[in-house]
Coordinates of C-alpha atoms in Angstrom, one line a residue:
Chain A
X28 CA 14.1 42.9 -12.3
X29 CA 15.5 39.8 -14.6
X30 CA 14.7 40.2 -18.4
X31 CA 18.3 40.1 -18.7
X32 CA 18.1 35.8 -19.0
X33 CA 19.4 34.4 -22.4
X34 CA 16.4 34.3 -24.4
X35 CA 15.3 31.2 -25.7
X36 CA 13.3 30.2 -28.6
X37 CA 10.2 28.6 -27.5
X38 CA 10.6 25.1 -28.5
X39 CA 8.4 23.0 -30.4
X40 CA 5.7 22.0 -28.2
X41 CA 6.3 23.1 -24.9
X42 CA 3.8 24.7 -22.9
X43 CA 3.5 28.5 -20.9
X44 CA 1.5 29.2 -18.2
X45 CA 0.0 32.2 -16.7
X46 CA -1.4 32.6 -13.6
X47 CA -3.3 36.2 -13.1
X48 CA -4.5 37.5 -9.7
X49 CA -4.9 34.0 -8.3
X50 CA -6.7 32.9 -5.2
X51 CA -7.1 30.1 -3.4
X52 CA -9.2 29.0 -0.4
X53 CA -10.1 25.8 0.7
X54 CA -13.2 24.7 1.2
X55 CA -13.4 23.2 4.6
X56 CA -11.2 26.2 5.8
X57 CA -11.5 29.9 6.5
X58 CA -8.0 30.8 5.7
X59 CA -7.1 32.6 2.8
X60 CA -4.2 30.5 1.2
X61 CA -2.6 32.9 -1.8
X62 CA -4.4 35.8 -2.7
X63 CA -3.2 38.4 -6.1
X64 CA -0.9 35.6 -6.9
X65 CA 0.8 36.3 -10.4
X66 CA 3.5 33.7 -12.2
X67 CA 4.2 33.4 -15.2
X68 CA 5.6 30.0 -16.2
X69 CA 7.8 30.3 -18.9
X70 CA 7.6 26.9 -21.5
X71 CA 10.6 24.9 -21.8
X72 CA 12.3 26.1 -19.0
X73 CA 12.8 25.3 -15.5
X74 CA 10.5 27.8 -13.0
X75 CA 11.6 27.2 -9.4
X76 CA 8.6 28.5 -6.3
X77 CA 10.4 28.5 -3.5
X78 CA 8.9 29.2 0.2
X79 CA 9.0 27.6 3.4
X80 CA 7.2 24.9 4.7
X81 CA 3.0 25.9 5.0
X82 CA 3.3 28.9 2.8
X83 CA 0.9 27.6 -0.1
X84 CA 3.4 26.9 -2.8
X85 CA 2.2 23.0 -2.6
X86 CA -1.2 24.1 -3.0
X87 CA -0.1 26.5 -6.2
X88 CA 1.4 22.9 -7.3
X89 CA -1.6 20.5 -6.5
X90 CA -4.2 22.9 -8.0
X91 CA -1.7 23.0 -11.5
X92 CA -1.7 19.3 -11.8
X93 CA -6.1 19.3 -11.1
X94 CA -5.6 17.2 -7.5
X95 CA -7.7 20.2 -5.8
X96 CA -11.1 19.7 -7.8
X97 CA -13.7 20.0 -5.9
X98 CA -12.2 20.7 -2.3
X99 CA -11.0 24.9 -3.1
X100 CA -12.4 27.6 -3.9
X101 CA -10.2 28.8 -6.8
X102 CA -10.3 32.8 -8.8
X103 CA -8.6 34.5 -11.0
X104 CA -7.1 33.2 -14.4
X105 CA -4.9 30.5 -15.2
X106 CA -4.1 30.2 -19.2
X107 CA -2.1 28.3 -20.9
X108 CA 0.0 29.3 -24.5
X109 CA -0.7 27.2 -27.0
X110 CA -4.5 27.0 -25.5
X111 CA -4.6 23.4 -23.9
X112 CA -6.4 21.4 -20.8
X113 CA -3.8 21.7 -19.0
X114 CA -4.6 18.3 -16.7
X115 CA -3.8 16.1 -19.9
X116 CA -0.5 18.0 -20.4
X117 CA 1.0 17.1 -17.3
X118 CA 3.4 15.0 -15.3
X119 CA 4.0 14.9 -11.3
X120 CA 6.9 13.8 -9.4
X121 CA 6.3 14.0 -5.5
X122 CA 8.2 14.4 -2.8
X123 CA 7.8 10.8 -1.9
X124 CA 8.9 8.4 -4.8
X125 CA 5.4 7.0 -4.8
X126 CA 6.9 3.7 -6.7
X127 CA 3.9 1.0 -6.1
X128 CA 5.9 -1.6 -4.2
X129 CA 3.9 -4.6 -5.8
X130 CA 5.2 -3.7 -9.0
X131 CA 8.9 -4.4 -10.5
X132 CA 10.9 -1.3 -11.4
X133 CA 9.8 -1.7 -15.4
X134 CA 6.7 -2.1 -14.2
X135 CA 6.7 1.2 -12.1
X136 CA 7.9 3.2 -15.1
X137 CA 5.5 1.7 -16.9
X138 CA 2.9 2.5 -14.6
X139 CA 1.2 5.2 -16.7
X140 CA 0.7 3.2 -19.6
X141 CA -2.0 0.7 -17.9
X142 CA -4.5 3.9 -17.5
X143 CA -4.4 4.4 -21.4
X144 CA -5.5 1.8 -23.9
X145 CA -3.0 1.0 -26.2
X146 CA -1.4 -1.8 -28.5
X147 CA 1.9 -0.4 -28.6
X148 CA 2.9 -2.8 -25.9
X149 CA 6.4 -3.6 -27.3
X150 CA 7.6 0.0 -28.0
X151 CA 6.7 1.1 -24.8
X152 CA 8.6 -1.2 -23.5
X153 CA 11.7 -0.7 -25.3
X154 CA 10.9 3.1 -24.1
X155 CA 10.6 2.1 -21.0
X156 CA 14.1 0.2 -20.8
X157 CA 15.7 2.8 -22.8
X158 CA 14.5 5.7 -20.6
X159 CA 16.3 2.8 -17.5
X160 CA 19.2 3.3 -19.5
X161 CA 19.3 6.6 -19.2
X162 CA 18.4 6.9 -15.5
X163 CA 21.7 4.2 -14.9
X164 CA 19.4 1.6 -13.9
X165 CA 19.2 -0.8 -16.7
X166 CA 20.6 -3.5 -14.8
X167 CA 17.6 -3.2 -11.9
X168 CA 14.9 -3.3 -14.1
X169 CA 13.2 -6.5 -12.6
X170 CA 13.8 -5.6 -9.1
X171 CA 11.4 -4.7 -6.7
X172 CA 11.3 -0.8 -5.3
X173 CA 12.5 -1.8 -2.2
X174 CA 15.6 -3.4 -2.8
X175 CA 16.5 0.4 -4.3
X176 CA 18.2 2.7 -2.2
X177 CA 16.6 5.9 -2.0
X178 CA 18.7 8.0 -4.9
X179 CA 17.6 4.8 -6.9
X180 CA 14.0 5.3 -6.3
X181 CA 14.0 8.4 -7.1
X182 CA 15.4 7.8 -10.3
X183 CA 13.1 5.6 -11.2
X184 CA 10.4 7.8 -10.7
X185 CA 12.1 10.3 -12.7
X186 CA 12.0 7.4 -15.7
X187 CA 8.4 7.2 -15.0
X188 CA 7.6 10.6 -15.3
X189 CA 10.0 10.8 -18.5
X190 CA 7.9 7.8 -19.6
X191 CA 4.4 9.7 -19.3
X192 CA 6.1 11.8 -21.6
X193 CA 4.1 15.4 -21.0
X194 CA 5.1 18.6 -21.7
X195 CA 4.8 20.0 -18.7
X196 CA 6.6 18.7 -15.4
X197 CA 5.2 19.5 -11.9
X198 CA 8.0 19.0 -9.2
X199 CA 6.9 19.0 -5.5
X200 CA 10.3 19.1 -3.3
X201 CA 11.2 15.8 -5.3
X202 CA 14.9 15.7 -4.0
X203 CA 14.7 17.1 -0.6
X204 CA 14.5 13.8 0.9
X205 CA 18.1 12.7 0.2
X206 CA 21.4 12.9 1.2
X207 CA 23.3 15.9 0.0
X208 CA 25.5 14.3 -3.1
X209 CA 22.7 12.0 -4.3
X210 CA 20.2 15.3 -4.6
X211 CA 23.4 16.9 -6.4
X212 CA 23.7 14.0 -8.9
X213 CA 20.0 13.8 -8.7
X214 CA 19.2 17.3 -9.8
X215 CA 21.8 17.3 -12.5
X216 CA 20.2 14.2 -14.3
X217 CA 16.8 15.4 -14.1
X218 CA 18.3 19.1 -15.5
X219 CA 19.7 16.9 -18.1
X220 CA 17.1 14.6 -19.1
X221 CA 13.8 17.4 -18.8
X222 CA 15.6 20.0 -21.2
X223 CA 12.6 20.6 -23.5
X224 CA 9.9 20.7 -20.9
X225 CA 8.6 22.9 -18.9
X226 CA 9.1 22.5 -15.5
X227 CA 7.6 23.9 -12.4
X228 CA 9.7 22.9 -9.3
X229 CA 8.5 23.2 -5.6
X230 CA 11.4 23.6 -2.7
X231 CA 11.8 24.7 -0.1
X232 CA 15.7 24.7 0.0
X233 CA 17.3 28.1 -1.9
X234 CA 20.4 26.6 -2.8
X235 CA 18.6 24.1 -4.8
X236 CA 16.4 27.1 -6.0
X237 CA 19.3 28.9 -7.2
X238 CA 21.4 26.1 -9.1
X239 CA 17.6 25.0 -10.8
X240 CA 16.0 28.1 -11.3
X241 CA 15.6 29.6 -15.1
X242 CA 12.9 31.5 -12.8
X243 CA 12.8 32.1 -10.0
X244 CA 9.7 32.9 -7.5
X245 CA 9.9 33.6 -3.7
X246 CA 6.3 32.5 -2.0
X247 CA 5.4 34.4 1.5
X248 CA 3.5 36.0 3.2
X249 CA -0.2 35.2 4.5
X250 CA -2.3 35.3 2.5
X251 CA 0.7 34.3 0.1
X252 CA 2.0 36.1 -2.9
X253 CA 4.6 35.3 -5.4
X254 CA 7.6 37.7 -6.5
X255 CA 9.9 37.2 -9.4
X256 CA 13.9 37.0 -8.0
X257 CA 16.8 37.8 -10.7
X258 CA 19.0 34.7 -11.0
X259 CA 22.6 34.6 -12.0
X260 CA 22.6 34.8 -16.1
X261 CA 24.7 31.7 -16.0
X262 CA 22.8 28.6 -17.2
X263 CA 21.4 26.2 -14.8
X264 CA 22.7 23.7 -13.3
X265 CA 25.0 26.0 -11.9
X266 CA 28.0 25.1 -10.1
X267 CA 28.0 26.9 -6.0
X268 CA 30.1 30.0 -6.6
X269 CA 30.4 33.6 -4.8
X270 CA 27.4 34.8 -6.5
X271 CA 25.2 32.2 -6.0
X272 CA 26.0 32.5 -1.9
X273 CA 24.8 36.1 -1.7
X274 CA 21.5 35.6 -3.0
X275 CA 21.5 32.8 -1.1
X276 CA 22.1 34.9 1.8
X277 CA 19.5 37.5 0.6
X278 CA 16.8 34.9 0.0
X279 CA 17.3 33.8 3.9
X280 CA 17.0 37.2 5.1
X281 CA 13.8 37.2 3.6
X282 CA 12.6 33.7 4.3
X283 CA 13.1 34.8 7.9
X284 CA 11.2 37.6 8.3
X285 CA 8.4 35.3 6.7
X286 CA 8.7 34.0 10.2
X287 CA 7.9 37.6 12.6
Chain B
X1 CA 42.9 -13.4 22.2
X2 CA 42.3 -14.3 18.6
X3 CA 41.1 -18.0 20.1
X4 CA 38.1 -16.5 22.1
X5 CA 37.0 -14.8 18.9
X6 CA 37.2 -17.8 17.0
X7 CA 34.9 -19.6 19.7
X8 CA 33.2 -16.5 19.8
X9 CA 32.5 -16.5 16.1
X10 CA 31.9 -20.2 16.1
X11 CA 29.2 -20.0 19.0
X12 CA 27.1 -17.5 17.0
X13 CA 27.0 -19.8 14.5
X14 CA 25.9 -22.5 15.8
X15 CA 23.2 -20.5 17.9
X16 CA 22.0 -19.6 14.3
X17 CA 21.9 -23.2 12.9
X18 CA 20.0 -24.0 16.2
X19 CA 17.5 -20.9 15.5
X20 CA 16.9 -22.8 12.1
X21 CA 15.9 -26.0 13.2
X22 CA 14.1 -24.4 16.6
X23 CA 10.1 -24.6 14.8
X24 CA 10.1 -28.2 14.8
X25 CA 12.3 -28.8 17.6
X26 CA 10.1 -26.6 19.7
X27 CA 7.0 -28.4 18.4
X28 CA 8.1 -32.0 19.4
X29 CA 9.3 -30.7 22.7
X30 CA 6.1 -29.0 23.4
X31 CA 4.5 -32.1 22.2
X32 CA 6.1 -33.8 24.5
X33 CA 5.7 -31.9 27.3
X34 CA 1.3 -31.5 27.0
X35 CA 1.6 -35.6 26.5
X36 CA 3.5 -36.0 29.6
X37 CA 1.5 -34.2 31.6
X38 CA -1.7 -35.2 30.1
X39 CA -0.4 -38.7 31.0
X40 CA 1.0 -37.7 34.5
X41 CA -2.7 -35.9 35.5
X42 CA -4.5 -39.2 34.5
X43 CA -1.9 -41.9 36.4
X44 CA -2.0 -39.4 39.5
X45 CA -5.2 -38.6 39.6
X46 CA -6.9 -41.9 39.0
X47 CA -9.2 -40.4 36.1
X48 CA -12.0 -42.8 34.9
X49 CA -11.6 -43.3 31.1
X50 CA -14.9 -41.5 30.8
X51 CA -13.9 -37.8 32.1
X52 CA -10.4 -37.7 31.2
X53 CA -8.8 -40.3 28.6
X54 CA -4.9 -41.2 28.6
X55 CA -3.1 -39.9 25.4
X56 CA -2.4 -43.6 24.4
X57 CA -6.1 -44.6 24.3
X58 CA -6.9 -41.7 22.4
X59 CA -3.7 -42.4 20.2
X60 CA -5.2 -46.2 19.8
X61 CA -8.3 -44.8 18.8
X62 CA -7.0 -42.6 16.2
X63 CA -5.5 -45.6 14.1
X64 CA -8.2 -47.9 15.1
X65 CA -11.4 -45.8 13.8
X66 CA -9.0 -44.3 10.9
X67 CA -11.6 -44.7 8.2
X68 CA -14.4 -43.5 10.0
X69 CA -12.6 -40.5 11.4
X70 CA -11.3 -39.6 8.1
X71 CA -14.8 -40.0 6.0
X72 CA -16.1 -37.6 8.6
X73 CA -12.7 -35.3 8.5
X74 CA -13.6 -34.9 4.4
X75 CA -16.7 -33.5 5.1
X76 CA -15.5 -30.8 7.8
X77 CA -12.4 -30.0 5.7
X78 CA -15.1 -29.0 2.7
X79 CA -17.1 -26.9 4.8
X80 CA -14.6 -25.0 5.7
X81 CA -12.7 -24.8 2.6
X82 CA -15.8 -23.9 0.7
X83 CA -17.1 -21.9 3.5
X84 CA -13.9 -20.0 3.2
X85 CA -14.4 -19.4 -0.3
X86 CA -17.9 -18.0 0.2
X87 CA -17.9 -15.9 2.9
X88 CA -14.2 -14.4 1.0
X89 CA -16.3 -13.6 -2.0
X90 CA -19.2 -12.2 -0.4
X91 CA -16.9 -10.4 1.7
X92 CA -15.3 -8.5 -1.1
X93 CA -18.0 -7.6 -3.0
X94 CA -19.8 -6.0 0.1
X95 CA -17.0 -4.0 0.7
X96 CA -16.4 -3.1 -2.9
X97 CA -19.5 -2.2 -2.5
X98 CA -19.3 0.3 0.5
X99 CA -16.1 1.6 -1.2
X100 CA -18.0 2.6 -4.6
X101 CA -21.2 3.7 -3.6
X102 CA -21.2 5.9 -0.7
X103 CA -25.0 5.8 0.0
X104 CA -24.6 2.4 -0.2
X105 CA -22.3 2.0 2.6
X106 CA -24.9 4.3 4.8
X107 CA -27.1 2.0 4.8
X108 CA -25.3 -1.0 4.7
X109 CA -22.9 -0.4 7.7
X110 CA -25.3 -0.5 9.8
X111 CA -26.8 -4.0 8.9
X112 CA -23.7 -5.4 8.8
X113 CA -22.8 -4.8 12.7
X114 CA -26.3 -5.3 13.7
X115 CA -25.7 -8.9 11.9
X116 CA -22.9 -9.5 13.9
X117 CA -24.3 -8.4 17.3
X118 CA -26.8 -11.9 16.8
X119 CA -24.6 -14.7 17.6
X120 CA -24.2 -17.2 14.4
X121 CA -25.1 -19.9 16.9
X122 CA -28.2 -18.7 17.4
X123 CA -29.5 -18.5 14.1
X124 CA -27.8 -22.3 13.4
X125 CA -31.8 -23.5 13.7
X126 CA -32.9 -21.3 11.5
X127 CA -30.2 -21.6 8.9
X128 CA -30.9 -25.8 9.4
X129 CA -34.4 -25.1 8.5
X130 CA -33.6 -23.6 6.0
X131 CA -31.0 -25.4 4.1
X132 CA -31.3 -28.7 5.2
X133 CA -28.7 -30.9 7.2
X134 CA -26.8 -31.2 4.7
X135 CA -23.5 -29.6 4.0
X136 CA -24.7 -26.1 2.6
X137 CA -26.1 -25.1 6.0
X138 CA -22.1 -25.4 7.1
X139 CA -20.9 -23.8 4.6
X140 CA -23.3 -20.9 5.3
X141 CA -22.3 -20.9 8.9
X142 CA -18.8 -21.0 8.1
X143 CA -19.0 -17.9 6.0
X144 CA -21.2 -16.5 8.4
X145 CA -18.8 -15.9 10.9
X146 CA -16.2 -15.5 8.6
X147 CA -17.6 -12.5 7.0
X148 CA -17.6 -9.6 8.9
X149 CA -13.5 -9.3 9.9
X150 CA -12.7 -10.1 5.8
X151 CA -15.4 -7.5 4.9
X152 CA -14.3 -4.9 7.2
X153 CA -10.0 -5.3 6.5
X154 CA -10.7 -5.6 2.9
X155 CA -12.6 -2.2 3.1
X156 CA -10.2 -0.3 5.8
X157 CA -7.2 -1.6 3.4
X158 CA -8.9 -0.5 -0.2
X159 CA -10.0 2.9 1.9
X160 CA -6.5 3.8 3.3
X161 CA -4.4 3.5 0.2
X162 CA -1.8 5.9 0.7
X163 CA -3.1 9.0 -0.9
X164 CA 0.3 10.0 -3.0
X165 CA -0.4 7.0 -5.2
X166 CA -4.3 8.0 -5.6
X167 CA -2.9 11.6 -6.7
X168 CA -0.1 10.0 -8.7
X169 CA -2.6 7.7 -10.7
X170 CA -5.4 10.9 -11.1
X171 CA -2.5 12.8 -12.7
X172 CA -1.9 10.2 -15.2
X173 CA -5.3 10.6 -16.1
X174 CA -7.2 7.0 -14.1
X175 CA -10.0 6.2 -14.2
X176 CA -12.0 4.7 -11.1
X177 CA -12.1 1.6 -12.2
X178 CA -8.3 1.8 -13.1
X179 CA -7.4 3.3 -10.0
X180 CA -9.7 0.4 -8.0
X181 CA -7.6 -2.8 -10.2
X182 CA -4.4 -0.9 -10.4
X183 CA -3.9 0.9 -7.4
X184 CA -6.3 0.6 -4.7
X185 CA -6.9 -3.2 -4.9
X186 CA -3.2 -4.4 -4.8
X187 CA -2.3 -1.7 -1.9
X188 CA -4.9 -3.5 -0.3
X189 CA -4.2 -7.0 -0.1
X190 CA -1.5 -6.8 3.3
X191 CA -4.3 -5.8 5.1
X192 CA -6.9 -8.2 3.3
X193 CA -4.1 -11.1 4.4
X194 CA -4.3 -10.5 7.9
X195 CA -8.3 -10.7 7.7
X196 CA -7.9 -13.9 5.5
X197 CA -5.6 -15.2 8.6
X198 CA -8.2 -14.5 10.8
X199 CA -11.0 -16.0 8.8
X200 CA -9.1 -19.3 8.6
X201 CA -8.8 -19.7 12.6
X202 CA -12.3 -19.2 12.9
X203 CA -14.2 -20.7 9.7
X204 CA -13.7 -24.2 11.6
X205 CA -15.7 -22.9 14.3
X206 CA -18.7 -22.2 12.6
X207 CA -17.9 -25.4 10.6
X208 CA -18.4 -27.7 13.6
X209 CA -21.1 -25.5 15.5
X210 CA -23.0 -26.1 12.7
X211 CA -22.7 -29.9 12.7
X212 CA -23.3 -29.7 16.8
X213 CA -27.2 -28.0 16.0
X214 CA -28.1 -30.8 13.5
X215 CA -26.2 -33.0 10.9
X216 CA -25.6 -36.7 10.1
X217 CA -22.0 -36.4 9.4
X218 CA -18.6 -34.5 10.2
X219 CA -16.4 -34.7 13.1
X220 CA -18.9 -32.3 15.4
X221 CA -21.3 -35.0 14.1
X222 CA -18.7 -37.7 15.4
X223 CA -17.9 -35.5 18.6
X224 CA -21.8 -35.3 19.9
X225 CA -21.8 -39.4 18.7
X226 CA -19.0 -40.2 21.0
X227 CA -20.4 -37.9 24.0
X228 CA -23.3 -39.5 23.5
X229 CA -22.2 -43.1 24.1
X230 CA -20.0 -42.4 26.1
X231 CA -16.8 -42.9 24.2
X232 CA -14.7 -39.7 25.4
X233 CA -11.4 -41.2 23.7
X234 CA -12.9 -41.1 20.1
X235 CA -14.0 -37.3 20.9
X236 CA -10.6 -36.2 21.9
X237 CA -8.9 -37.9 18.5
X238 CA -11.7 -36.3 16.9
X239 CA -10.8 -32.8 18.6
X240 CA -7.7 -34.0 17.7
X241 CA -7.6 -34.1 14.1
X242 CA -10.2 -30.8 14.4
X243 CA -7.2 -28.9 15.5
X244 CA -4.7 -30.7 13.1
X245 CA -6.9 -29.5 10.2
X246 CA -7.3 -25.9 11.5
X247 CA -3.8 -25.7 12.3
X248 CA -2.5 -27.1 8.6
X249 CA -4.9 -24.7 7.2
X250 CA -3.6 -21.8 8.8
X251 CA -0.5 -22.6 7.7
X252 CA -1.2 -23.5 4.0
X253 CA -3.1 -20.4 4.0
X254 CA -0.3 -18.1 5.2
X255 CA 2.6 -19.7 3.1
X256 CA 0.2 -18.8 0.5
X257 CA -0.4 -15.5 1.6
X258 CA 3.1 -15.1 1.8
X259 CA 3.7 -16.4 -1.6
X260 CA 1.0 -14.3 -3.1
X261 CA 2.0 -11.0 -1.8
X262 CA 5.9 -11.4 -2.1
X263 CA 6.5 -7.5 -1.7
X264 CA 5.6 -7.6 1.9
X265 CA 8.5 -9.1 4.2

């Protein structure tokens, strides 16, 4: 179906992932929630899962970034290229900004660094205030969360994930709670400042999907499955155009029927 | 036109200045109002000195037995304070300790509202027998009765901490004890504040029930005293400065609160 993206070279560093004939079921549960799931993650680029709302893709998510220990029954065979535990090698940026409101907005970005012992105190805090800069929030860096509006917030959570530093990036529908323009500005920064990582982002929205996606994989079904879409060859993040509308279109028609 | 807004504009204003100044105002005018009728019930109704005192008699009292009243007032204020500080400390740890240790909180769940179904007052003899007349047995009491609603906000607050930031901090790799000081602790301490509030109102009334069942000094001490012989005036100034102290406590206590936990409005 695609093959026909610009090839990269792998870059230094970043991370693949492959997921064969995965399976999930939680434990407390009957249901079956994906069942012969195969993705492939590509490293350094941006993979987009998109399906609506209950279809399992937030599952797919939780169970990459280890949050699912101990309450699913997982199968099948998740590698990673170069071999690595994958749970040290990731970052996660939620829906919700998840900023601890006790804690200044350095503080927040910072937040990682109190669950590691270090001595590096002063460089990661000229990190910290760079990555600030570089998020347009240098000048807030001693408020509190909630005096942020919430395009701000999620910018700072951005930093804070930039901050953690990981190779790989788990997204989970982390711009579907703004308005319109600030998601628009808000996705282009985050395009912009996760270049060389590899970066696995939930939605549920196609448009987003399409402008994001490197990859792109539809979730549905029940149990779910996951199938690789083409994308336009143009490189994300792409402006709206003609092309971008039909699949648009296409993905809906599909989405809906997900519904019957 | 333009006028009426003007007035308009000017009116708010002034109803905000007035909102300003309205706690004290409302205090004094309250003030005056219980005083008044406190005063009007005891000129109307002929009441002997004995049931039912006049506010003036009590208010002659107050300055009149001012040492004695505050000696005694010292050693209620420390019960309570330290009291406070006791049954705060035990109260954390046990619910640390239902928090960490699952098995733990099995068993101890259980005790804990079986220990509040026996009233504190009843076991005010025992605890007397047990440490003394002194001031520990009030400070016991105190904490007593102070325990159970810090123990069990400080455990529903460190037990519902939003579960995005538990699942942010495991992804950066926390560890429990991490996630407890880091996370889970300072999400907690709103809902800890409200039990602290709670504690404060009520720590003075295991304070003084304490001094009622046996002591030698402290304004329930002075209050049984003055029933005793009869003096009902000194009993309502020491009621009165009872409730002063409770009252500046609660305050103090939630300024400090407020202070404390400055990201809550």
């Amino acid at each position: 179906m695609s093959g026909k993206q610009a090839i990269k070279t792998i870059k230094e560093g970043a991370v693949s992932i492959t997921i064969k004939n995965g399976y999930l079921r939680y434990l407390d549960s009957e249901e079956v929630i994906f069942k012969h799931l195969n993705v492939n993650i590509k490293a350094g680029v941006w993979t987009c899962i998109l399906g609506r709302s209950g279809c399992g893709k937030s599952s797919l998510l939780r169970y990459l970034a280890n949050l699912l220990e101990e309450k699913v029954l997982w199968k099948g065979k998740l590698t990673t290229a170069p071999l690595c535990d994958s749970k040290h090698e990731i970052a996660y940026m939620a829906q919700q900004d998840l900023l601890m409101p006790w804690l200044s907005v350095l503080d927040n970005v910072l937040l990682s660094t109190k669950f590691s012992a270090t001595d590096k105190i002063k460089i990661q805090h000229e990190k910290a205030q760079d990555l600030l800069i570089k998020v347009g929030l240098s000048d807030k860096a001693h408020y509190l969360p909630q005096q942020l509006s919430g395009g701000m917030r999620q910018r700072v959570a951005l930093a804070r994930t930039l901050m953690q530093d990981k190779p790989i990036v788990l997204m989970d529908e982390p711009f579907s709670a703004l308005d319109a323009v600030t998601r628009y500005r808000l996705q282009n920064l985050a395009y912009q400042l996760l270049q060389d990582k590899t970066v696995v982002l939930i939605t549920h929205d196609p448009q987003e999907a399409i402008r994001l996606a490197s990859q792109l994989y539809i979730m549905q079904g029940k149990p779910a499955y996951a199938e690789l879409l083409s994308v336009p060859e143009t490189k994300p993040p792409r402006d709206f155009d003609a092309q971008g509308a039909q699949l648009q279109q296409q993905i809906m028609h599909r989405l809906e029927q997900d519904y019957e | 036109m333009s006028d009426l807004k003007q007035v308009n504009i000017m009116l708010t204003q002034l109803k905000k200045k007035a909102h300003h100044s309205l706690p004290v105002l409302r205090l004094i005018i309250s003030a005056t109002v219980i005083i008044s009728l406190w005063q009007a019930i005891v000129v109307i109704f002929e009441m002997p000195s004995f049931i039912l005192p006049s506010p003036f008699s009590v208010f002659d009292k107050l300055i009149e037995r001012a040492p004695v009243l505050l000696k005694h007032s010292w050693v209620t204020a420390q019960e309570i304070v330290l009291g406070l500080l006791l049954g705060l400390t035990m109260g954390l740890l046990f619910a640390l300790q239902m928090l960490l240790f699952k098995p733990v909180k099995r068993w101890l769940l259980p005790i804990l509202i079986a220990s509040q179904a026996i009233p504190v007052f009843a076991i005010a003899p025992i605890l007397m027998l047990w440490l003394g007349y002194g001031i520990a047995s009030k400070i016991v009491m105190a904490a007593l009765i102070i325990f159970f609603p810090i123990t069990t906000c400080c455990y529903d607050g460190l037990r519902n901490t939003p579960v995005g930031y538990l699942d942010l901090a495991k992804t950066m790799g926390a560890t429990k004890w991490q996630m407890l000081r880091h996370i889970q602790f300072p999400a907690a301490l709103p809902t800890l504040a409200s039990g602290i509030r709670v504690a404060v109102v009520i720590a003075p009334i295991g304070a003084v029930a304490g001094e009622w069942v046996g002591s030698s000094e402290g304004l329930g001490y002075l209050m049984l005293q003055a029933n005793a012989r009869m003096m009902i005036d000194e009993m309502f100034a020491a009621l009165f400065i009872l409730s002063a102290l409770s009252v500046t406590l609660y305050f103090v206590a939630d300024k400090l609160l407020k202070k404390f936990i400055y990201w809550q409005v």
